[in-house]
Short mmCIF file of C-alpha atoms and ligand atoms in Angstrom, two decimals:
data_model
loop_
_atom_site.label_atom_id
_atom_site.label_comp_id
_atom_site.label_asym_id
_atom_site.label_seq_id
_atom_site.Cartn_x
_atom_site.Cartn_y
_atom_site.Cartn_z
CA UNK A 16 135.74 118.66 91.71
CA UNK A 17 132.04 117.48 90.97
CA UNK A 18 129.12 120.10 92.03
CA UNK A 19 127.76 118.11 94.68
CA UNK A 20 131.71 118.25 96.36
CA UNK A 21 131.94 121.70 95.31
CA UNK A 22 128.66 122.80 97.22
CA UNK A 23 129.53 120.56 99.59
CA UNK A 24 132.96 122.53 100.09
CA UNK A 25 130.87 125.48 99.74
CA UNK A 26 128.87 125.36 103.14
CA UNK A 27 131.91 124.09 104.80
CA UNK A 28 134.02 126.88 104.48
CA UNK A 29 130.94 129.27 104.95
CA UNK A 30 130.86 130.44 101.47
CA UNK A 31 127.58 132.49 102.24
CA UNK A 32 127.18 134.26 99.06
CA UNK A 33 128.35 131.41 96.56
CA UNK A 34 126.18 128.84 97.31
CA UNK A 35 122.87 129.81 95.86
CA UNK A 36 124.12 131.04 92.30
CA UNK A 37 126.42 127.29 92.54
CA UNK A 38 123.36 124.91 94.28
CA UNK A 39 121.45 126.82 90.93
CA UNK A 40 123.81 126.05 88.19
CA UNK A 41 123.78 122.14 89.69
CA UNK A 42 120.02 122.14 89.23
CA UNK A 43 120.04 123.68 85.70
CA UNK A 44 122.10 120.85 84.84
CA UNK A 45 119.73 118.57 86.09
CA UNK A 46 121.25 117.38 90.00
CA UNK A 47 118.78 115.98 91.45
CA UNK A 48 117.94 118.24 94.35
CA UNK A 49 117.70 115.40 97.21
CA UNK A 50 121.55 114.89 96.18
CA UNK A 51 121.88 118.17 96.63
CA UNK A 52 120.71 118.16 100.14
CA UNK A 53 122.17 115.00 101.38
CA UNK A 54 125.29 114.05 100.14
CA UNK A 55 126.21 118.03 99.35
CA UNK A 56 125.12 120.11 101.79
CA UNK A 57 123.95 118.35 105.01
CA UNK A 58 126.78 115.75 104.46
CA UNK A 59 128.82 119.29 105.28
CA UNK A 60 126.75 120.48 107.92
CA UNK A 61 128.33 116.56 109.71
CA UNK A 62 132.23 117.57 108.46
CA UNK A 63 131.40 121.11 110.36
CA UNK A 64 130.00 118.90 113.45
CA UNK A 65 132.85 116.31 113.14
CA UNK A 66 135.77 119.36 113.28
CA UNK A 67 133.75 121.98 115.97
CA UNK A 68 133.97 118.43 118.21
CA UNK A 69 137.47 118.18 117.63
CA UNK A 70 138.10 121.40 118.05
CA UNK A 71 139.70 122.60 115.13
CA UNK A 72 136.71 125.16 114.12
CA UNK A 73 134.83 127.15 116.85
CA UNK A 74 131.26 128.74 116.95
CA UNK A 75 131.74 131.23 114.45
CA UNK A 76 132.44 129.06 111.92
CA UNK A 77 129.88 126.85 112.37
CA UNK A 78 127.46 129.83 112.61
CA UNK A 79 128.92 130.78 108.87
CA UNK A 80 128.22 127.29 107.65
CA UNK A 81 125.18 127.01 109.05
CA UNK A 82 124.37 130.51 107.03
CA UNK A 83 125.19 129.30 104.13
CA UNK A 84 123.45 125.92 104.31
CA UNK A 85 119.78 128.05 104.66
CA UNK A 86 120.96 129.97 102.01
CA UNK A 87 120.98 126.89 99.77
CA UNK A 88 118.15 125.71 100.80
CA UNK A 89 116.21 128.55 100.24
CA UNK A 90 117.07 127.89 96.32
CA UNK A 91 116.38 123.96 96.17
CA UNK A 92 112.90 124.88 98.15
CA UNK A 93 110.63 124.79 95.44
CA UNK A 94 112.22 121.89 94.29
CA UNK A 95 111.96 119.63 97.13
CA UNK A 96 108.18 120.54 98.26
CA UNK A 97 105.69 119.70 96.32
CA UNK A 98 102.21 118.65 97.64
CA UNK A 99 98.84 120.25 97.99
CA UNK A 100 100.19 122.48 101.41
CA UNK A 101 96.96 122.17 104.41
CA UNK A 102 94.91 119.39 103.33
CA UNK A 103 95.86 117.19 106.10
CA UNK A 104 95.49 120.45 108.34
CA UNK A 105 97.76 122.22 110.36
CA UNK A 106 101.63 121.11 111.83
CA UNK A 107 102.80 123.27 114.87
CA UNK A 108 107.11 123.37 114.74
CA UNK A 109 109.59 124.32 117.42
CA UNK A 110 112.31 123.41 118.28
CA UNK A 111 112.41 123.89 122.36
CA UNK A 112 113.43 126.19 125.32
CA UNK A 113 116.70 126.69 125.06
CA UNK A 114 118.12 125.58 121.81
CA UNK A 115 118.98 127.65 118.94
CA UNK A 116 119.71 125.07 116.16
CA UNK A 117 116.76 125.43 113.75
CA UNK A 118 118.30 123.65 110.11
CA UNK A 119 117.14 120.52 110.85
CA UNK A 120 113.14 121.73 112.24
CA UNK A 121 113.59 123.54 108.64
CA UNK A 122 113.73 120.61 106.84
CA UNK A 123 111.63 118.80 108.70
CA UNK A 124 108.87 121.42 108.45
CA UNK A 125 110.18 122.06 104.45
CA UNK A 126 109.06 117.98 103.71
CA UNK A 127 105.75 118.15 105.86
CA UNK A 128 104.49 120.56 103.85
CA UNK A 129 105.83 118.77 100.63
CA UNK A 130 103.57 116.09 102.27
CA UNK A 131 100.19 117.89 102.86
CA UNK A 132 99.98 120.33 106.16
CA UNK A 133 99.75 123.55 106.72
CA UNK A 134 103.29 124.67 108.62
CA UNK A 135 103.22 127.46 111.55
CA UNK A 136 106.61 127.41 112.27
CA UNK A 137 106.84 128.75 116.22
CA UNK A 138 110.96 128.95 115.32
CA UNK A 139 113.67 128.58 117.77
CA UNK A 140 113.95 128.44 121.80
CA UNK A 141 110.37 127.89 122.07
CA UNK A 142 108.75 127.90 125.50
CA UNK A 143 106.40 125.35 126.78
CA UNK A 144 103.18 126.72 127.33
CA UNK A 145 104.33 128.86 124.19
CA UNK A 146 103.45 125.44 122.70
CA UNK A 147 100.40 124.93 124.03
CA UNK A 148 98.73 128.06 123.40
CA UNK A 149 99.66 128.02 119.83
CA UNK A 150 97.97 124.62 119.62
CA UNK A 151 94.54 125.83 121.46
CA UNK A 152 94.74 129.05 119.45
CA UNK A 153 94.39 126.52 116.36
CA UNK A 154 91.41 123.91 116.61
CA UNK A 155 92.62 122.67 113.44
CA UNK A 156 96.15 121.76 113.91
CA UNK A 157 96.75 117.98 114.60
CA UNK A 158 100.14 117.21 115.07
CA UNK A 159 103.13 119.27 116.74
CA UNK A 160 106.65 118.59 116.15
CA UNK A 161 109.49 119.52 119.12
CA UNK A 162 113.31 119.41 118.03
CA UNK A 163 115.70 119.56 120.18
CA UNK A 164 119.29 118.90 119.00
CA UNK A 165 121.09 119.29 122.44
CA UNK A 166 121.53 116.82 124.78
CA UNK A 167 120.95 119.55 127.72
CA UNK A 168 117.50 120.78 126.12
CA UNK A 169 116.50 116.77 126.12
CA UNK A 170 115.20 117.71 129.54
CA UNK A 171 113.12 120.91 127.99
CA UNK A 172 111.34 118.54 125.71
CA UNK A 173 110.55 116.51 127.96
CA UNK A 174 109.04 119.43 129.50
CA UNK A 175 107.47 120.34 126.67
CA UNK A 176 105.92 117.37 125.87
CA UNK A 177 104.51 117.26 129.53
CA UNK A 178 103.37 120.32 129.54
CA UNK A 179 100.99 119.55 126.06
CA UNK A 180 99.60 116.22 128.01
CA UNK A 181 99.00 117.94 131.23
CA UNK A 182 96.95 120.84 129.74
CA UNK A 183 94.58 118.34 127.19
CA UNK A 184 96.04 118.59 124.25
CA UNK A 185 96.43 115.03 123.47
CA UNK A 186 92.52 115.55 123.07
CA UNK A 187 93.37 117.51 120.06
CA UNK A 188 97.24 116.76 118.55
CA UNK A 189 99.61 113.89 118.43
CA UNK A 190 103.09 114.67 119.71
CA UNK A 191 106.17 114.09 117.45
CA UNK A 192 109.64 114.82 118.78
CA UNK A 193 112.86 114.66 116.69
CA UNK A 194 116.43 116.12 116.78
CA UNK A 195 120.36 114.47 117.18
CA UNK A 196 120.16 112.77 120.29
CA UNK A 197 116.38 111.64 120.75
CA UNK A 198 115.63 108.20 119.98
CA UNK A 199 112.45 106.10 120.22
CA UNK A 200 113.24 105.43 123.82
CA UNK A 201 113.10 109.24 124.66
CA UNK A 202 110.67 109.45 122.92
CA UNK A 203 108.23 106.40 124.54
CA UNK A 204 109.37 107.08 127.69
CA UNK A 205 108.49 111.10 127.74
CA UNK A 206 104.83 110.31 126.10
CA UNK A 207 105.27 111.19 122.75
CA UNK A 208 103.07 110.00 119.85
CA UNK A 209 105.80 109.91 117.12
CA UNK A 210 109.81 109.81 116.91
CA UNK A 211 111.88 109.68 113.50
CA UNK A 212 115.26 110.73 112.87
CA UNK A 213 115.07 112.05 109.72
CA UNK A 214 112.76 115.35 107.97
CA UNK A 215 111.81 112.67 105.52
CA UNK A 216 110.32 110.45 107.20
CA UNK A 217 109.06 113.08 109.77
CA UNK A 218 106.86 113.90 106.47
CA UNK A 219 105.44 110.01 106.74
CA UNK A 220 104.81 109.40 110.42
CA UNK A 221 103.03 113.18 110.28
CA UNK A 222 100.78 111.36 107.81
CA UNK A 223 100.45 107.90 109.65
CA UNK A 224 99.70 109.98 112.86
CA UNK A 225 96.30 111.42 111.19
CA UNK A 226 95.25 108.66 108.94
CO1 LIG B 20 125.80 123.48 117.27
N1 LIG B 20 125.93 121.79 118.19
N2 LIG B 20 125.76 124.51 119.15
N3 LIG B 20 125.46 125.03 116.67
N4 LIG B 20 125.81 122.50 116.40
C1 LIG B 20 125.80 120.80 117.50
C2 LIG B 20 124.58 120.47 117.15
C3 LIG B 20 126.74 119.66 118.14
C4 LIG B 20 126.36 118.37 117.90
C5 LIG B 20 128.10 119.98 117.73
C6 LIG B 20 129.54 118.89 118.47
O1 LIG B 20 129.81 119.03 119.43
N5 LIG B 20 129.83 117.58 117.66
C7 LIG B 20 126.77 119.84 120.02
C8 LIG B 20 125.83 119.57 120.46
C9 LIG B 20 126.56 118.66 121.74
C10 LIG B 20 125.77 117.52 122.21
O2 LIG B 20 124.23 118.22 122.87
N6 LIG B 20 126.39 116.49 122.25
C11 LIG B 20 126.37 120.94 119.35
C12 LIG B 20 126.96 122.42 120.53
C13 LIG B 20 127.79 121.56 121.92
C14 LIG B 20 126.40 123.93 120.42
C15 LIG B 20 126.78 124.68 121.31
C16 LIG B 20 126.24 124.11 122.73
C17 LIG B 20 128.01 125.36 121.49
C18 LIG B 20 128.89 126.68 122.32
O3 LIG B 20 128.34 127.49 122.41
N7 LIG B 20 129.61 126.41 123.23
C19 LIG B 20 125.77 125.76 120.97
C20 LIG B 20 124.12 125.94 121.77
C21 LIG B 20 123.56 126.90 121.54
C22 LIG B 20 122.48 126.73 121.94
O4 LIG B 20 121.11 125.56 121.06
N8 LIG B 20 121.33 126.92 122.86
C23 LIG B 20 125.18 125.99 119.42
C24 LIG B 20 125.44 126.43 118.84
C25 LIG B 20 125.48 126.39 116.80
C26 LIG B 20 125.17 127.42 116.48
C27 LIG B 20 124.20 128.63 116.48
C28 LIG B 20 126.22 128.04 116.34
C29 LIG B 20 125.21 126.14 114.88
C30 LIG B 20 123.37 126.56 114.72
C31 LIG B 20 122.99 127.66 113.75
C32 LIG B 20 121.38 127.04 113.14
O5 LIG B 20 120.61 126.01 113.50
N9 LIG B 20 120.15 128.19 112.82
C33 LIG B 20 124.85 125.18 115.64
C34 LIG B 20 125.36 123.95 114.14
C35 LIG B 20 125.60 124.69 112.40
C36 LIG B 20 126.26 122.43 114.55
C37 LIG B 20 125.85 121.22 114.09
C38 LIG B 20 127.17 121.72 113.44
C39 LIG B 20 124.42 121.31 112.67
C40 LIG B 20 123.28 121.02 112.91
C41 LIG B 20 122.63 121.00 111.87
O6 LIG B 20 122.01 121.93 111.24
N10 LIG B 20 122.94 119.90 111.22
C42 LIG B 20 125.89 120.71 114.79
C43 LIG B 20 127.19 119.34 114.79
C44 LIG B 20 125.96 118.25 114.39
O7 LIG B 20 125.05 118.05 114.01
N11 LIG B 20 127.17 117.69 112.71
C45 LIG B 20 125.43 120.89 116.46
C46 LIG B 20 121.64 119.78 110.11
C47 LIG B 20 120.63 119.19 110.74
C48 LIG B 20 119.97 119.01 108.98
O8 LIG B 20 120.13 117.76 111.20
O9 LIG B 20 119.53 119.14 113.15
O10 LIG B 20 120.29 116.57 113.61
P1 LIG B 20 119.78 117.77 112.62
O11 LIG B 20 118.02 117.43 111.91
C49 LIG B 20 117.67 116.05 111.50
C50 LIG B 20 117.35 115.28 112.62
O12 LIG B 20 117.66 115.84 114.01
C51 LIG B 20 115.85 115.33 112.46
O13 LIG B 20 115.97 115.19 110.46
C52 LIG B 20 116.58 116.84 110.98
C53 LIG B 20 116.60 116.79 108.77
O14 LIG B 20 117.07 114.90 108.43
N12 LIG B 20 115.24 116.01 113.01
C54 LIG B 20 114.06 116.04 113.70
C55 LIG B 20 115.79 117.02 113.91
N13 LIG B 20 114.26 118.11 114.37
C56 LIG B 20 113.34 116.97 114.25
C57 LIG B 20 112.36 116.64 114.17
C58 LIG B 20 111.29 115.99 113.74
C59 LIG B 20 111.53 114.70 113.44
C60 LIG B 20 113.15 114.84 113.07
O15 LIG B 20 109.72 115.95 114.34
C61 LIG B 20 109.42 116.85 115.26
#
């Protein structure tokens, strides 16, 4: 079994205690950090999602895989980031109200930080009003990003963007949205300025929106 396969199997089976050492070993052996992330950990999370959908595993297993992935990402973090933090201003990010998923949001934050933004992370289950308060409290914030991972929280994303528009935030910031069920068409419908399907392209889009 290759190191990448070992990492994928460790995330999939949720062996939290083993992941940090394994990721470190792979890095020490010269494996590309992006390969560890994409072909190891993200691949494992996609299998976890498929197994959950097929009722082969349940929420506790999903949770322990998520915890394992988070620990692994912490070891990768310094190898994935690298830009000079804050040179493009602040970027406020959060997962919308009703939604507790944060792995994707955290990866987007990491990539955007690498692109030179200072991240203000509002966390998960963030009410629309809290996004607006944070934007107003940070006049040097230039982009805001909201994630929704459930089809049932797409409405919450819509309400969040609408409140930002109604509160005049668009005079100050560009609004980015993302998350597995979100499409460009939906983003256009709700009035967002940008949508991207993954973390890497989110960093490119953020730079595009401030240029
Ligand atoms: Co949940 N969950 N979950 N879950 N979970 C999904 C999303 C699901 C697809 C699983 C499935 O059925 N196959 C399904 C949603 C189905 C749907 O809506 N149609 C689901 C469900 C149903 C649920 C619960 C309702 C289960 C229950 O309780 N019965 C429940 C809801 C809780 C809530 O939020 N209120 C629930 C709970 C959980 C856990 C807490 C156990 C855990 C989350 C832990 C955590 O995040 N800290 C969890 C997990 C781990 C998953 C899966 C397995 C993995 C999610 C993940 O981290 N993916 C997921 C299945 C799957 O995705 N295959 C699933 C990896 C991550 C890197 O990808 O988040 O898509 P993603 O982020 C990507 C892009 O979307 C994009 O870039 C990221 C990186 O490339 N992106 C952006 C994200 N945000 C962006 C913002 C941007 C731009 C791009 O700009 C601002």
